[in-house]
Coordinates of N, CA and C in Angstrom, one line a residue:
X200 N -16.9 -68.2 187.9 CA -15.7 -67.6 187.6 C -14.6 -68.6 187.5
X201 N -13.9 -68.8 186.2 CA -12.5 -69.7 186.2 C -11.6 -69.3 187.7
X202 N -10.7 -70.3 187.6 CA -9.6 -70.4 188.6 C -8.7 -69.6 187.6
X203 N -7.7 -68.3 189.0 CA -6.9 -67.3 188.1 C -5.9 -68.5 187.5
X204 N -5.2 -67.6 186.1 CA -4.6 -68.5 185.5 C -3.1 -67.4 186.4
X205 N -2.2 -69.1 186.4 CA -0.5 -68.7 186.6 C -0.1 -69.3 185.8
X206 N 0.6 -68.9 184.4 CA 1.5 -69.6 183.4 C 3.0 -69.4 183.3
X207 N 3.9 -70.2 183.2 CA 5.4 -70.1 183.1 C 5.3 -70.5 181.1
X208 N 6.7 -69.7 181.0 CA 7.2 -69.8 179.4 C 8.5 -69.9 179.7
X209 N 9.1 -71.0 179.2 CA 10.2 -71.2 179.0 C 11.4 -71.8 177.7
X210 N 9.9 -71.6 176.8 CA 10.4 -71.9 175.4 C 9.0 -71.0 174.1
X211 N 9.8 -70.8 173.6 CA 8.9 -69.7 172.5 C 7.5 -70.1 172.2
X212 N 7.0 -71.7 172.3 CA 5.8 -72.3 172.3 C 5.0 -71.6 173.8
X213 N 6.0 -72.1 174.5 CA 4.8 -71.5 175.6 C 4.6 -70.2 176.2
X214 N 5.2 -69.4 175.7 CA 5.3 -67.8 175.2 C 4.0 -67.5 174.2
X215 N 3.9 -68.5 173.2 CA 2.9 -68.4 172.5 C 1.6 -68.5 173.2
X216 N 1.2 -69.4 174.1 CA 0.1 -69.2 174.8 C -0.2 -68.0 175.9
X217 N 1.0 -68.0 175.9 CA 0.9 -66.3 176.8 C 0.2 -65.0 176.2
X218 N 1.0 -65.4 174.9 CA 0.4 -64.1 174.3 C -0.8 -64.1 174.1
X219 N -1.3 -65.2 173.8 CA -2.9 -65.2 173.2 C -3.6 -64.9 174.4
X220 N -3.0 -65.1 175.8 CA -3.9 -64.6 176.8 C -4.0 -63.3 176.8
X221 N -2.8 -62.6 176.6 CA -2.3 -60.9 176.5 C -3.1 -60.1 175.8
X222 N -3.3 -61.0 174.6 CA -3.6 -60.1 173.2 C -5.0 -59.2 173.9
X223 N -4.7 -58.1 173.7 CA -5.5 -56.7 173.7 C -5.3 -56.3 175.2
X224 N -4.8 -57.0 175.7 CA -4.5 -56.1 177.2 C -3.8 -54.8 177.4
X225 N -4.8 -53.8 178.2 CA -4.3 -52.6 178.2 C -3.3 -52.3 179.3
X226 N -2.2 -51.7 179.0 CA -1.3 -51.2 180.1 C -0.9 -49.8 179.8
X227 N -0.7 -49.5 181.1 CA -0.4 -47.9 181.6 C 1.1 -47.5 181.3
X228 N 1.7 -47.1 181.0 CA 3.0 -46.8 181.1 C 4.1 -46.8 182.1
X229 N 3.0 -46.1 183.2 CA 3.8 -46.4 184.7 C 3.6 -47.5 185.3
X230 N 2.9 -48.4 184.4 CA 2.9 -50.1 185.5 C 4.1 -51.0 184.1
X231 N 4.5 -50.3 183.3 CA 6.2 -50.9 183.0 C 7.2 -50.7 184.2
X232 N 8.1 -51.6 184.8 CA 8.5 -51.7 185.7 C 9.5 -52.5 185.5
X233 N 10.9 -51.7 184.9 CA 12.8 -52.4 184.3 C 13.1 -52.2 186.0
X234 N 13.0 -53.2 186.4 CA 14.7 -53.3 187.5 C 15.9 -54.2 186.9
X235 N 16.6 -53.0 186.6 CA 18.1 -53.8 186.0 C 18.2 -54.3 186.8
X236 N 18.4 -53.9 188.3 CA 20.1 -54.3 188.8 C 19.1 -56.0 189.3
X237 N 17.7 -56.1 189.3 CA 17.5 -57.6 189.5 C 17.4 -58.4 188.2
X238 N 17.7 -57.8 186.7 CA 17.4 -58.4 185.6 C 15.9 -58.8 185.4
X239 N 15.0 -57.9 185.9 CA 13.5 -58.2 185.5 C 13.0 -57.1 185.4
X240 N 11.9 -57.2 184.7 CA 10.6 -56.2 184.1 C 9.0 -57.1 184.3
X241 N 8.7 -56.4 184.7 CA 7.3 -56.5 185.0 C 6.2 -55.3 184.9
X242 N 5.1 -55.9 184.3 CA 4.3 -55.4 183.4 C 2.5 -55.5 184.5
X243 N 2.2 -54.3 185.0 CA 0.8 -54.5 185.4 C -0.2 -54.3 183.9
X244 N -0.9 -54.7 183.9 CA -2.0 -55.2 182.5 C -3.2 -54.9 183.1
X245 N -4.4 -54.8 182.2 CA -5.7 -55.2 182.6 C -5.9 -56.4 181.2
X246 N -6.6 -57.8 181.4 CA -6.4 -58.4 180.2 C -7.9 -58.6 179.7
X247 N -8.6 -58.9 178.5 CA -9.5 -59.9 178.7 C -9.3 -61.2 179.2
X248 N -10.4 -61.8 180.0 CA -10.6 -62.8 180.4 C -11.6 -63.9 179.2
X249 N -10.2 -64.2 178.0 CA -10.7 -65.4 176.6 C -11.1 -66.4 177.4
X250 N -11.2 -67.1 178.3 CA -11.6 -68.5 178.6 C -13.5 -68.1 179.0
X251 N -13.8 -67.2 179.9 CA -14.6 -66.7 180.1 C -15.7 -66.3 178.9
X252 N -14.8 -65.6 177.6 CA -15.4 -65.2 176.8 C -15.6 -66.5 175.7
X253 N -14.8 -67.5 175.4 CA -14.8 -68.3 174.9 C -15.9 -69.2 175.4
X254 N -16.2 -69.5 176.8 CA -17.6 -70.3 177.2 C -18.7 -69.7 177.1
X255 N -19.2 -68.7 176.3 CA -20.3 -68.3 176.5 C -20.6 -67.0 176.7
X256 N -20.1 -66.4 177.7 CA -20.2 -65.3 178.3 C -20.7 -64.3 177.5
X257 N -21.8 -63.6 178.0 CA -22.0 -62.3 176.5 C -21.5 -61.5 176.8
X258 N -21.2 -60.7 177.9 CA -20.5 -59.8 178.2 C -19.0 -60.1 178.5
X259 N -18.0 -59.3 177.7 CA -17.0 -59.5 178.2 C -15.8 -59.0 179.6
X260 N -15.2 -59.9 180.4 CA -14.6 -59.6 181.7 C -13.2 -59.2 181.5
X261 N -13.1 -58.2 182.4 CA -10.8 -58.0 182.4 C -10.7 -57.9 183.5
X262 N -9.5 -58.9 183.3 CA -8.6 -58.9 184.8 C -7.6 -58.4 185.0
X263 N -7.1 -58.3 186.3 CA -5.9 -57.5 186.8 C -4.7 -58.7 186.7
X264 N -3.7 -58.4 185.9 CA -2.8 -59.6 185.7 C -1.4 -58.8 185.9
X265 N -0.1 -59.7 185.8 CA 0.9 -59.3 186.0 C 1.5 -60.3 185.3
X266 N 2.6 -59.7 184.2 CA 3.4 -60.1 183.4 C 4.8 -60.3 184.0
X267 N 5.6 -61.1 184.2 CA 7.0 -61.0 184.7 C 7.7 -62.0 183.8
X268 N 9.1 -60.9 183.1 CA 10.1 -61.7 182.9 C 11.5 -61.4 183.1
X269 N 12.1 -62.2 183.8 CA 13.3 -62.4 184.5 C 14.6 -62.9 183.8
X270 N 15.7 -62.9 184.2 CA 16.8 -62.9 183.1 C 16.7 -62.1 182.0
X271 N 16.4 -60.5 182.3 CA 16.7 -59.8 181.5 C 17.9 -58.7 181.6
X272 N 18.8 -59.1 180.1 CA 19.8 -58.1 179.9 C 19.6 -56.8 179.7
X273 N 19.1 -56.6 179.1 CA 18.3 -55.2 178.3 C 17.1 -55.3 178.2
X274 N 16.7 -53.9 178.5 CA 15.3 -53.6 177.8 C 15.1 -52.3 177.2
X275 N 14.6 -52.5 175.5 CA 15.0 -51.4 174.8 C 13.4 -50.9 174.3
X276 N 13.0 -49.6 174.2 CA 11.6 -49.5 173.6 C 11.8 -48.6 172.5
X277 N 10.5 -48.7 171.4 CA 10.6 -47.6 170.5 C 9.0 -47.5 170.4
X278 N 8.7 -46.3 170.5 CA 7.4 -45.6 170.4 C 6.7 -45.4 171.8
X279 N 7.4 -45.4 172.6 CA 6.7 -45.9 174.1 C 7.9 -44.6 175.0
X280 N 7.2 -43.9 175.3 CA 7.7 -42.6 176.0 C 7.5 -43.1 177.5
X281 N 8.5 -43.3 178.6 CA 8.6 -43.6 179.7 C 7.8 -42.1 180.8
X282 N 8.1 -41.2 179.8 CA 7.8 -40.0 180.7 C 6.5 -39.5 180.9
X283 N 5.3 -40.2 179.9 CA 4.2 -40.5 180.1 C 3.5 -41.1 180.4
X284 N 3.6 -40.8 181.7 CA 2.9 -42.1 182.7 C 1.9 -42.5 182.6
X285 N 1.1 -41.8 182.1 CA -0.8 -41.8 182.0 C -0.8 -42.6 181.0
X286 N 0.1 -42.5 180.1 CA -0.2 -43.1 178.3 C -0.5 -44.2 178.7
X287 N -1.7 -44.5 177.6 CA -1.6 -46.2 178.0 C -1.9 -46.6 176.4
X288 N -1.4 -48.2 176.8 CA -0.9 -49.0 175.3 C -1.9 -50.3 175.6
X289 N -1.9 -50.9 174.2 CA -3.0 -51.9 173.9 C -1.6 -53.1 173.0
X290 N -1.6 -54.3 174.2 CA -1.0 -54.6 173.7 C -0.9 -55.6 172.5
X291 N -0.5 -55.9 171.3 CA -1.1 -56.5 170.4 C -0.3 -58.5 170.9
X292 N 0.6 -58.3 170.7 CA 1.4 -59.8 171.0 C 2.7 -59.7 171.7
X293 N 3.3 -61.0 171.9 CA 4.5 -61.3 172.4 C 4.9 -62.3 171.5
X294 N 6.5 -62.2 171.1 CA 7.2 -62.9 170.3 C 8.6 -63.4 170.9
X295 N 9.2 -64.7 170.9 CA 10.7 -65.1 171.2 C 11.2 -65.2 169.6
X296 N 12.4 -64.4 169.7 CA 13.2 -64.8 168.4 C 14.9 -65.3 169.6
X297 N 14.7 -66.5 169.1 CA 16.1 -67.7 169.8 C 17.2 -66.6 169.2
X298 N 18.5 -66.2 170.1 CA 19.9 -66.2 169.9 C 20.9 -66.8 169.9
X299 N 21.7 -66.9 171.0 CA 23.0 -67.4 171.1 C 22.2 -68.7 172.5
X300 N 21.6 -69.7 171.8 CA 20.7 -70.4 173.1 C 22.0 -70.5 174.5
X301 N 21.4 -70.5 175.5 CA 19.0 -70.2 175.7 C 19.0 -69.3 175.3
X302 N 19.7 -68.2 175.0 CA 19.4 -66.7 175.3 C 18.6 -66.6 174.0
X303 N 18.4 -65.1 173.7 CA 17.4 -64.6 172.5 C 16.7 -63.0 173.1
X304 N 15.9 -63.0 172.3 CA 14.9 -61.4 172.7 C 13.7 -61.9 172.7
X305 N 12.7 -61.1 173.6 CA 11.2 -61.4 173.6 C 11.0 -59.7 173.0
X306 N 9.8 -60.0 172.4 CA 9.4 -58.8 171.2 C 8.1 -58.2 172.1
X307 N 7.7 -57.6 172.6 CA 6.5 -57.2 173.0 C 5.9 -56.1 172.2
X308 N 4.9 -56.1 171.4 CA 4.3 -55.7 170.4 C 3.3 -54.6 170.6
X309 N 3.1 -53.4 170.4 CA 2.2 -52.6 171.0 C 1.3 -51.9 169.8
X310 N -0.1 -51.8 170.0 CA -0.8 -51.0 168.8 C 0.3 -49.7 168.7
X311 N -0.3 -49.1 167.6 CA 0.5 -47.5 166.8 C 2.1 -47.8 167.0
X312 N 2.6 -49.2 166.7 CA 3.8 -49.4 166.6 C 4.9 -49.2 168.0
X313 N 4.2 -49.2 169.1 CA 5.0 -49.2 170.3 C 5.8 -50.6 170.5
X314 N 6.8 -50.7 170.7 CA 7.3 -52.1 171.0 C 8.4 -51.8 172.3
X315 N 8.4 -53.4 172.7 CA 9.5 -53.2 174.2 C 10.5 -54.7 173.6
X316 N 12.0 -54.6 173.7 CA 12.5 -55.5 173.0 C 13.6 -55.7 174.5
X317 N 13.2 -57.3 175.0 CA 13.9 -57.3 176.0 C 15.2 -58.7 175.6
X318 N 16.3 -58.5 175.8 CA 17.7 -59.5 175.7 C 17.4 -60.2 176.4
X319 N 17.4 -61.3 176.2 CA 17.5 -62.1 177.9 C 18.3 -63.5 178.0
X320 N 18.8 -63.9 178.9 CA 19.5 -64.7 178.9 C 19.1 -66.1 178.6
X321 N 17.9 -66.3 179.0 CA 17.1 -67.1 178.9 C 15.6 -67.0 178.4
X322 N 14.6 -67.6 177.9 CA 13.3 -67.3 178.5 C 13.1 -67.9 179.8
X323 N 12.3 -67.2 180.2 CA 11.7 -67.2 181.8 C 10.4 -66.4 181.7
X324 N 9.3 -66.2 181.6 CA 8.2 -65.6 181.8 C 7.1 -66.0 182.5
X325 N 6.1 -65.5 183.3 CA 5.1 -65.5 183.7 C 4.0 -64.7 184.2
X326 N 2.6 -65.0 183.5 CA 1.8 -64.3 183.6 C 1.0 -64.8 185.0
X327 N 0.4 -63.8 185.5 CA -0.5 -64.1 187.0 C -1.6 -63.5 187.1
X328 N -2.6 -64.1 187.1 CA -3.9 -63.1 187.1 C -4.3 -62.8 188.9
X329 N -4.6 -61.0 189.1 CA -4.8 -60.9 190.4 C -5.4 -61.0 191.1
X330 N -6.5 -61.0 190.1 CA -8.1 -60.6 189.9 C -9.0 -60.2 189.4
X331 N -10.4 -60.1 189.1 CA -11.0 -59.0 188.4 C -10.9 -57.7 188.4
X332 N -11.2 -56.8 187.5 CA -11.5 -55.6 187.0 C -12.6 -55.2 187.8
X333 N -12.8 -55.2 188.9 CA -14.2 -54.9 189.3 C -14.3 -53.1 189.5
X334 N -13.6 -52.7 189.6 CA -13.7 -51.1 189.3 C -13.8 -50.5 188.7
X335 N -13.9 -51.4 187.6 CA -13.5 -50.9 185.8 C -12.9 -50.2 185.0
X336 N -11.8 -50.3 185.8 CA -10.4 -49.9 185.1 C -10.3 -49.9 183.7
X337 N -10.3 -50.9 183.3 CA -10.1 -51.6 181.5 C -11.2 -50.6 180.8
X338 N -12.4 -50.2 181.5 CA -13.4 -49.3 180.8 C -12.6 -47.9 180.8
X339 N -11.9 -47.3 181.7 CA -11.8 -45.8 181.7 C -11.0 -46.0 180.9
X340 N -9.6 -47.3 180.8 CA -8.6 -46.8 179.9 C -9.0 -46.6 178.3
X341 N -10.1 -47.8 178.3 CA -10.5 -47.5 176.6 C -10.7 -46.3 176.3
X342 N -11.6 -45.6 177.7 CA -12.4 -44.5 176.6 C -10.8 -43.6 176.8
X343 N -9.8 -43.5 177.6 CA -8.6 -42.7 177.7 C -7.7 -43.2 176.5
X344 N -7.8 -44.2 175.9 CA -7.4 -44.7 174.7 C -7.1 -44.2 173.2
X345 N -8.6 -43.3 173.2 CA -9.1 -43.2 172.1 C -8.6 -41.8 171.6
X346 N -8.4 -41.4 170.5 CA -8.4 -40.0 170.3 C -8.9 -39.0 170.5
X347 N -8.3 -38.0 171.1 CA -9.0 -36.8 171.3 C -10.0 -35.9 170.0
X348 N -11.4 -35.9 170.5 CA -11.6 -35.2 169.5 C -12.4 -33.8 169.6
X349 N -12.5 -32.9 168.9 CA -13.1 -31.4 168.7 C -14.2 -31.6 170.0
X350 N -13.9 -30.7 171.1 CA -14.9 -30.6 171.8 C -15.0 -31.6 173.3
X351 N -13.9 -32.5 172.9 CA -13.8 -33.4 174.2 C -13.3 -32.5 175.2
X352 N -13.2 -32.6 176.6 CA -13.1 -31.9 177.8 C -11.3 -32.2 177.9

């Protein structure tokens, strides 16, 4: 097993490597987590584990990670219903578009056009892996993922 990864982003490059760790990580709705009054949001995930998958591995691993980004003004969503807690999203990428430097927005990108658009003062981000998926979490959300179809329970 790799050593968990702890990544900081502090400029849109290294946001870029964040995301590629992200890309396809499933998250629940109720592990979005806006505390204005501290200026952060934080994101529980289940992610693949690409370093893993990239040496070989046939089967693929997910881990329990946690997204944090701090110096946040706002956080705005569209397609992403806060009131459905169970919903869960698949998240496609993360993007910085620069404003008024440091400041700017980070774009968080969600399949079926969900997105989370946070103002921030700065970039500041970091991802933390907590551990494995050993309960297999990441399995139940897929198959909760998928569409309902004729005859499902």
């Amino acid at each position: 097993m790799n050593a968990p990864l702890k990544l900081i982003a502090l400029d849109a490059d290294d946001l870029a490597v964040i995301s590629a760790h992200v890309q396809d990580a499933r998250v629940q709705t109720s592990d979005i987590i806006w505390r204005q009054d501290e200026k952060r949001l934080v994101i529980g995930l289940n992610r693949l584990d690409w370093e893993q998958t990239f040496s070989g591995e046939t089967s693929p691993r997910r881990l329990i990670a946690a997204l944090r980004f701090d110096r946040v003004l706002a956080c705005k969503s569209r397609n992403i219903d806060p009131a459905a807690a169970e919903a869960l999203l698949e998240l496609v990428g993360i993007e910085f578009c620069p404003g008024e430097a440091p400041g700017g927005c980070a774009l968080l990108m969600f399949s079926h056009g969900g997105a989370l658009r946070l103002d921030v003062e700065c970039l500041e981000c970091e991802l933390t892996d907590l551990g494995p998926d050993d309960l297999g979490m990441g399995e139940v959300g897929r198959r909760n993922c998928r569409p309902r179809e004729r005859g499902d329970p």
